[in-house]
Amino acid sequence: MQDTYIFKEIPVQQPNTPLLDQVNSPAELRLLSNDRLPQLARELRAYLLWSVGQTGGHFGAGLGVLELTVALHYVFNTPEDRLVWDVGHQAYPHKILTGRRDRMSSIRKQGGLAGFPKRAESHYDTFGVGHSSTSISAALGMAIASRMQQAARKSIAVIGDGAMTAGMAFEALNHAGHIRADLLVILNDNDMSISHNVGGLSNYFAKLLASRTYNQVRDGSKRVLQAAPNLMAFARKTEEHFKGMISPGTLFEELGFNYIGPIDGHDLPLLVETLENIRELDGPQFLHVVTKKGKGFAQAEADPVGYHAINKIEPVPPVKPAPEAAKPKKPKYANIFGQWLCDIAEQDERVVGITPAMSEGSDLMAFSQRFPDRYFDVAIAEQHSVTLAAGLACDGAKPVVAIYSTFLQRAYDQLIHDVAIQNLDVLFAIDRAGLVGEDGPTHAGAFDLSYLRCIPNLVVMCPSDENETRQLLQTGLLYEGPAAVRYPRGTGPGAIVEQRLTAMTIGKGRKIRDGTGVAILNFGTLLAPALEAAESLGATVADMRFAKPLDQALILELANKHELLVTLEENAIAGGAGSAVSEFLNSQGVVIPILNLGLPDRFIDHGKHAELLADCGLDSAGMLASIRQRTERMRKHESLKALP
């Protein structure tokens, strides 16, 4: 790796960046001479460290691709040439170089820049991302469109080695090689997971393999040898063996790509020279660059997982306040799940934990260490994780799939076809249900109640607090068939968690506040604001616990005793739990006004979770306003009916 200036602390004052200040677009970047690029990269790294320290956000990935970002915008004519970033965690340097430097202080805040590339934000963001392994397919589509339009623009996909574990990436590679698309795929290998072969020799051969001379000789030789098939086969084998000695690219060559690399992804002159050579080539090209996540910041280099993202660096006050007594730390919902899984695995040796690359976020680290033979992180392969669980269930295991709501969407067919149709005993622990705050709509779990409750055989549970989460996980595990428990990101209201595990009655809710006139049917973790609104209204509140099957008896009881039913969920209203209540009452011929409160029919942008809930009318004030508005309309309607 080429040496980069190492920062030991995140700058607390805005750094001096005279060269970066002159670059407000890639067009201005391309006016610089080659020898000024290293200075620009140093200033960009300092600015990135400072700006993320001011706001918090994704951190290590951007540091790792900083030199690559500079080189790509320097060599290619962006945005005319299409640059597609996979996942998007690494796109902060890209945003800074594409005219958004002065808005970086707003990143991930309500109304500010998105934490990922977003087409509506900039024409340099050619494709909106957030989920993994989409870049090659998207860039291939752009390359095909360019071919159809007979345009000379290039298409480039930048994908990380983790994202290459997904089958979708290889489906796109296979297609691109088959149709000989004019496409450059750049593999950002930041874990050294594919090859450690980085150094002077491999850099030299990479430059050779990317050069026009080498490729002209190769293509010319093929034309000459086509008349002699035996000689042609010998030449092809010779080239493969030659490349095999210096690179791990045989797989990509077999898929139809010209493999180049691996090269040092922090060596700017080498990157520029290699990309300039590749720019002159036609057809599918595959460049393998090796980078270090968190490059240039000592702590992030040492702990790339811990520094994947950071919180805002708070300023140190001139006079330190007296230390407050430490408050007991509330567990996150993910911690409740992680502890439950360890507890039940101690009791039942059939329990298996599966996750598609969400080990830390789902709090599976303790389980992975205590039960390594029953723990499977299948990488970014959501479809495989679900069908793997189905196979385990077929032969007597008790698989638990820990997955985020937004990523379970990617395995929907497997959930239906491989698990539900066969009525297999698989438990889905669905984290990040509801809004997720600063990560925005690509990561929000806004639809799981809607897409789960329509599936036959599946039990769908929505606990209201930490203890219900633990007990409903136990309920789902003991249920003989597919079951799902959805819970949000972050901490809950602080309910006392009972260590004893008790299965709850399937499809049974509870009434927790008696009132008159209005009954609020709560599905999930909005119970606290619902109770607050109910106090002002004198309303009844029921904690429904199950979106499927519904507590039909409780619903009928509430409908018979109240004038208005209000359903409440942190899920899309369309097709959600409230829709289920309306459908049930309609099937019973029960006519009663119903107000469905939930997420509106639009994608909710990024911002703090509490701010987003308020915008959607899902805080106590919003609930109160909506209910009062509906009751006022009901009174006016009754008054009109009473007129002669």
XYZ file of C-alpha atoms in Angstrom, residues 199-640:
442
model
C 3.059 -5.122 -4.542
C 5.424 -3.980 -7.232
C 5.214 -7.094 -9.390
C 1.420 -7.323 -9.415
C 1.133 -3.560 -10.007
C 3.473 -3.913 -12.981
C 1.491 -6.779 -14.490
C -1.779 -4.915 -13.896
C -0.438 -1.977 -15.893
C 0.635 -4.408 -18.613
C -2.740 -6.188 -18.754
C -4.558 -2.838 -18.962
C -2.348 -1.416 -21.672
C -3.592 -0.931 -25.234
C -0.445 -2.608 -26.589
C -1.065 -5.827 -24.656
C -4.723 -5.959 -25.659
C -3.979 -5.154 -29.307
C -1.391 -7.938 -29.414
C -3.827 -10.316 -27.725
C -6.675 -9.463 -30.118
C -4.401 -9.532 -33.155
C -3.001 -12.892 -32.166
C -6.515 -14.290 -31.842
C -7.372 -13.174 -35.380
C -4.212 -14.740 -36.772
C -4.726 -17.984 -34.871
C -8.418 -18.427 -35.690
C -7.414 -20.307 -38.815
C -5.482 -22.819 -36.692
C -7.828 -24.103 -33.948
C -5.220 -26.273 -32.223
C -2.767 -23.392 -32.065
C -5.555 -21.068 -30.900
C -6.394 -23.365 -27.987
C -2.734 -23.584 -27.044
C -2.405 -19.777 -27.087
C -5.505 -19.345 -24.945
C -4.209 -21.834 -22.387
C -0.836 -20.096 -22.347
C -2.463 -16.732 -21.637
C -4.634 -18.239 -18.884
C -1.653 -19.842 -17.201
C 0.326 -16.602 -17.500
C -2.497 -14.623 -15.891
C -3.114 -17.342 -13.317
C 0.428 -16.959 -12.019
C -0.021 -13.274 -11.273
C -3.689 -12.705 -10.541
C -6.792 -14.357 -9.063
C -8.870 -13.347 -12.062
C -9.521 -16.675 -13.769
C -13.144 -16.727 -12.572
C -13.842 -13.279 -14.035
C -12.061 -14.170 -17.270
C -14.295 -17.242 -17.566
C -17.311 -14.949 -17.204
C -16.096 -12.991 -20.225
C -14.238 -10.100 -18.548
C -10.731 -8.877 -19.143
C -9.336 -9.071 -15.608
C -6.821 -6.442 -14.466
C -5.204 -6.334 -11.048
C -4.962 -6.493 -8.179
C -3.523 -3.014 -7.760
C -2.986 -0.688 -4.813
C -6.163 1.339 -4.448
C -4.349 4.132 -2.576
C -1.670 4.729 -5.233
C -3.170 7.658 -7.111
C -0.683 7.801 -10.017
C -1.109 4.067 -10.593
C -4.893 4.330 -10.426
C -4.969 7.194 -12.911
C -2.630 5.457 -15.345
C -4.531 2.165 -15.135
C -7.941 3.808 -15.573
C -6.670 5.871 -18.515
C -5.564 2.647 -20.188
C -8.855 0.902 -19.449
C -10.827 3.882 -20.764
C -9.448 3.141 -24.236
C -10.578 -0.491 -24.158
C -13.920 -1.843 -25.353
C -15.961 -4.663 -23.897
C -16.252 -5.991 -20.346
C -13.320 -4.926 -18.126
C -12.768 -5.963 -14.500
C -10.374 -3.946 -12.320
C -9.445 -5.357 -8.926
C -8.203 -2.717 -6.471
C -7.122 -3.450 -2.921
C -7.878 -0.762 -0.345
C -7.929 -0.408 3.397
C -11.212 0.546 5.018
C -10.677 3.640 7.155
C -7.457 4.474 5.308
C -5.699 7.541 6.685
C -7.285 7.486 10.152
C -5.377 5.308 12.582
C -8.316 4.203 14.741
C -10.478 3.301 11.748
C -7.656 1.307 10.166
C -7.269 -0.657 13.401
C -11.029 -1.195 13.878
C -12.841 -0.942 10.507
C -16.032 -2.535 11.872
C -16.245 -0.197 14.863
C -15.580 2.808 12.621
C -17.979 1.809 9.832
C -19.985 4.808 11.043
C -19.488 7.280 13.872
C -21.583 9.620 15.946
C -21.135 13.369 15.899
C -18.048 14.548 17.810
C -19.383 16.778 20.563
C -17.253 19.854 21.442
C -15.437 19.756 24.767
C -16.795 22.506 27.076
C -14.194 24.970 28.471
C -15.211 24.026 31.998
C -16.037 20.406 32.595
C -19.365 19.965 34.378
C -19.498 17.783 37.457
C -19.949 14.178 36.349
C -23.511 12.915 36.597
C -24.266 9.620 38.250
C -24.181 6.921 35.625
C -27.654 5.896 34.527
C -28.295 2.237 33.809
C -28.046 1.703 30.080
C -31.243 0.513 28.442
C -30.785 -2.523 26.191
C -31.550 -2.169 22.521
C -34.155 -4.417 20.982
C -31.299 -6.183 19.174
C -29.709 -6.902 22.564
C -32.979 -8.440 23.772
C -32.921 -10.727 20.748
C -29.235 -11.623 21.117
C -29.636 -12.538 24.783
C -32.801 -14.540 24.119
C -31.100 -16.544 21.363
C -28.192 -17.444 23.655
C -30.585 -18.389 26.463
C -32.734 -20.650 24.321
C -29.717 -22.208 22.595
C -28.497 -23.315 26.034
C -31.797 -25.121 26.519
C -32.360 -26.529 23.036
C -29.496 -27.919 20.981
C -31.643 -27.829 17.838
C -31.571 -24.006 17.739
C -29.519 -22.537 14.879
C -28.789 -18.852 14.252
C -28.586 -17.579 10.655
C -27.914 -14.069 9.393
C -27.090 -12.566 5.978
C -24.181 -10.305 7.031
C -26.039 -8.641 9.916
C -24.161 -10.202 12.815
C -23.150 -7.025 14.663
C -26.371 -5.144 13.953
C -28.505 -8.081 15.104
C -26.306 -8.654 18.184
C -25.253 -12.172 17.264
C -21.608 -11.848 18.301
C -22.063 -13.587 21.665
C -24.066 -16.382 20.035
C -21.408 -16.833 17.349
C -18.723 -17.243 20.002
C -20.689 -19.494 22.342
C -22.278 -21.678 19.661
C -19.973 -21.532 16.623
C -21.231 -24.834 15.213
C -24.802 -23.530 15.201
C -24.063 -20.069 13.807
C -24.090 -19.255 10.096
C -23.337 -15.809 8.678
C -23.990 -16.471 5.003
C -22.767 -13.006 3.872
C -24.906 -10.769 1.669
C -27.121 -13.604 0.486
C -30.611 -13.016 1.845
C -32.285 -15.502 -0.478
C -29.854 -18.233 0.495
C -30.280 -17.500 4.217
C -34.026 -18.177 4.043
C -33.795 -21.358 1.971
C -30.902 -22.575 4.139
C -33.229 -22.193 7.120
C -35.922 -24.118 5.231
C -33.534 -26.993 4.599
C -32.503 -27.085 8.247
C -36.148 -27.119 9.325
C -36.850 -30.060 7.024
C -34.534 -32.224 9.090
C -35.462 -31.258 12.611
C -33.421 -28.141 13.396
C -34.970 -24.965 14.839
C -33.551 -22.204 12.597
C -33.815 -18.546 13.616
C -33.151 -16.053 10.789
C -31.951 -12.674 12.093
C -32.600 -10.169 9.315
C -33.559 -6.530 8.858
C -37.057 -5.827 7.571
C -35.789 -3.991 4.487
C -33.490 -6.895 3.545
C -36.115 -9.605 4.042
C -37.807 -7.967 1.059
C -34.979 -9.394 -1.052
C -35.903 -12.954 -0.061
C -39.660 -12.687 -0.445
C -39.995 -15.515 -2.955
C -37.975 -17.845 -0.724
C -40.120 -16.861 2.267
C -43.265 -17.852 0.358
C -42.065 -20.725 -1.816
C -39.490 -22.438 0.371
C -40.836 -21.791 3.878
C -44.534 -20.891 3.972
C -45.924 -23.232 1.306
C -44.151 -26.126 3.030
C -45.254 -24.833 6.457
C -41.714 -25.200 7.794
C -40.701 -24.382 11.344
C -38.618 -21.239 10.765
C -38.569 -18.170 13.026
C -37.779 -14.773 11.525
C -36.386 -12.188 13.953
C -37.061 -9.009 11.956
C -34.970 -6.084 13.177
C -35.245 -2.439 12.026
C -39.020 -2.669 11.624
C -40.561 0.749 11.084
C -38.616 3.929 10.386
C -34.846 3.867 10.932
C -34.039 7.575 11.032
C -30.937 8.877 9.304
C -30.522 5.937 6.901
C -33.716 6.908 5.124
C -36.137 5.017 2.878
C -33.691 2.398 1.567
C -33.303 0.998 5.080
C -36.742 1.660 6.574
C -38.836 -1.361 7.531
C -42.044 0.230 6.311
C -43.731 -2.708 4.603
C -43.192 -5.954 6.516
C -46.636 -6.128 8.128
C -48.157 -5.598 4.677
C -46.062 -8.177 2.859
C -46.106 -10.754 5.663
C -49.736 -10.873 6.728
C -50.933 -11.903 3.257
C -48.870 -15.128 3.388
C -50.775 -18.245 4.513
C -49.385 -20.316 7.435
C -47.331 -17.399 8.778
C -47.788 -15.995 12.303
C -46.869 -12.290 12.526
C -46.093 -10.714 15.910
C -45.468 -7.082 16.827
C -44.378 -6.616 20.466
C -44.843 -3.286 22.192
C -41.778 -3.340 24.474
C -38.613 -5.225 25.397
C -40.250 -7.911 27.522
C -42.915 -8.669 24.954
C -40.146 -8.974 22.365
C -38.413 -11.647 24.431
C -41.603 -13.554 25.183
C -42.956 -13.367 21.628
C -39.630 -14.636 20.268
C -40.122 -17.618 22.556
C -43.718 -17.945 21.333
C -42.552 -17.970 17.722
C -39.872 -20.553 18.389
C -42.333 -22.949 20.028
C -44.938 -22.463 17.298
C -44.765 -25.368 14.847
C -44.649 -23.475 11.591
C -43.298 -20.242 10.120
C -43.413 -17.237 12.462
C -42.073 -13.681 12.470
C -41.406 -11.180 15.260
C -40.815 -7.590 14.157
C -39.121 -5.020 16.372
C -37.501 -1.617 15.779
C -34.007 -0.219 15.811
C -32.670 1.253 19.047
C -34.003 1.145 22.583
C -37.503 0.699 23.954
C -39.474 2.238 26.808
C -37.438 0.420 29.463
C -39.828 -2.375 30.397
C -38.622 -4.893 32.980
C -37.472 -7.962 31.078
C -38.504 -11.222 32.681
C -35.778 -13.830 32.440
C -38.325 -16.603 32.557
C -39.466 -17.550 29.072
C -43.213 -17.892 28.664
C -45.014 -18.660 25.433
C -47.994 -16.386 24.842
C -51.291 -17.545 23.398
C -51.187 -17.244 19.619
C -53.507 -14.505 18.375
C -54.296 -13.074 21.815
C -53.982 -9.363 22.624
C -54.638 -7.504 25.871
C -56.672 -4.493 26.901
C -54.472 -2.208 28.993
C -56.631 0.894 29.434
C -60.405 1.191 29.729
C -62.133 4.235 28.329
C -65.148 5.317 26.328
C -65.942 6.523 22.844
C -62.619 5.755 21.173
C -60.594 2.506 21.245
C -56.970 2.526 20.054
C -55.715 -0.833 18.748
C -51.937 -0.693 18.919
C -49.723 -2.964 16.823
C -46.091 -2.628 17.912
C -43.888 -0.148 19.732
C -46.037 3.004 19.499
C -47.859 2.007 22.676
C -46.346 4.743 24.872
C -47.522 7.697 22.735
C -50.852 5.899 22.235
C -51.370 5.777 26.012
C -50.425 9.439 26.274
C -53.018 10.378 23.631
C -55.585 8.116 25.286
C -55.194 9.961 28.586
C -56.308 13.194 26.920
C -59.178 11.482 25.112
C -60.379 9.161 27.846
C -59.945 6.372 25.303
C -59.512 2.610 25.566
C -56.141 1.150 24.513
C -55.495 -2.444 23.445
C -52.063 -3.939 22.817
C -52.871 -6.335 19.970
C -49.477 -8.158 19.851
C -50.465 -10.198 16.762
C -51.056 -8.830 13.278
C -51.810 -12.385 12.173
C -53.846 -14.092 13.460
C -55.851 -11.194 14.843
C -57.514 -11.315 18.239
C -60.960 -11.346 16.650
C -62.825 -11.610 19.933
C -61.097 -8.528 21.320
C -61.780 -6.565 18.139
C -65.484 -7.436 18.228
C -65.677 -6.522 21.910
C -64.108 -3.116 21.261
C -66.288 -2.515 18.208
C -69.443 -3.235 20.226
C -68.515 -0.831 23.034
C -67.020 2.140 21.176
C -67.987 4.686 18.556
C -64.594 4.803 16.784
C -61.776 2.292 16.367
C -58.262 3.645 15.746
C -55.574 1.262 14.504
C -51.949 2.214 15.057
C -48.796 0.808 13.462
C -45.331 1.918 12.341
C -45.886 0.333 8.954
C -47.474 1.417 5.692
C -51.211 1.907 6.131
C -51.802 0.205 2.791
C -52.218 -3.503 3.489
C -51.012 -3.242 7.081
C -52.480 -4.337 10.407
C -55.178 -1.672 10.263
C -56.286 -3.011 6.904
C -56.526 -6.463 8.495
C -58.866 -5.111 11.185
C -61.055 -3.407 8.559
C -61.184 -6.578 6.458
C -62.188 -8.684 9.446
C -64.969 -6.347 10.564
C -66.265 -6.120 7.012
C -66.378 -9.922 6.808
C -68.460 -9.942 9.993
C -70.849 -7.291 8.717
C -69.840 -4.928 11.539
C -70.210 -1.277 10.528
C -68.174 1.136 12.643
C -65.973 4.142 11.801
C -62.291 3.143 11.641
C -59.283 5.477 11.550
C -56.063 3.820 10.331
C -52.903 5.558 11.585
C -49.560 4.493 10.170
C -46.994 5.455 7.567
C -48.436 7.437 4.631
C -48.301 6.287 1.027
C -44.921 7.818 0.264
C -41.289 7.045 1.001
C -40.246 8.727 4.234
C -36.995 10.644 3.869
C -34.106 10.614 6.334
C -33.965 12.445 9.656
C -34.109 11.700 13.360
C -36.590 8.971 14.220
C -38.670 11.205 16.517
C -38.836 13.941 13.856
C -40.046 11.479 11.237
C -42.702 10.036 13.525
C -43.976 13.551 14.228
C -44.097 14.317 10.497
C -46.175 11.179 9.964
C -48.518 12.089 12.809
C -47.374 9.113 14.879
C -46.287 10.942 18.018
C -48.860 11.525 20.755
C -49.704 15.043 19.511
C -50.220 13.795 15.959
C -52.404 10.901 17.090
C -54.485 13.228 19.233
C -54.966 15.698 16.371
C -55.989 12.962 13.902
C -58.451 11.358 16.310
C -60.027 14.680 17.256
C -60.343 15.638 13.607
C -62.125 12.355 12.859
C -64.489 12.600 15.841
C -65.352 16.179 14.868
C -66.233 15.017 11.349
C -68.358 12.235 12.841
C -70.265 14.741 14.993
C -70.876 17.013 11.993
C -72.104 14.043 9.995
C -74.511 13.039 12.764
C -75.773 16.627 13.021
C -76.502 16.718 9.297
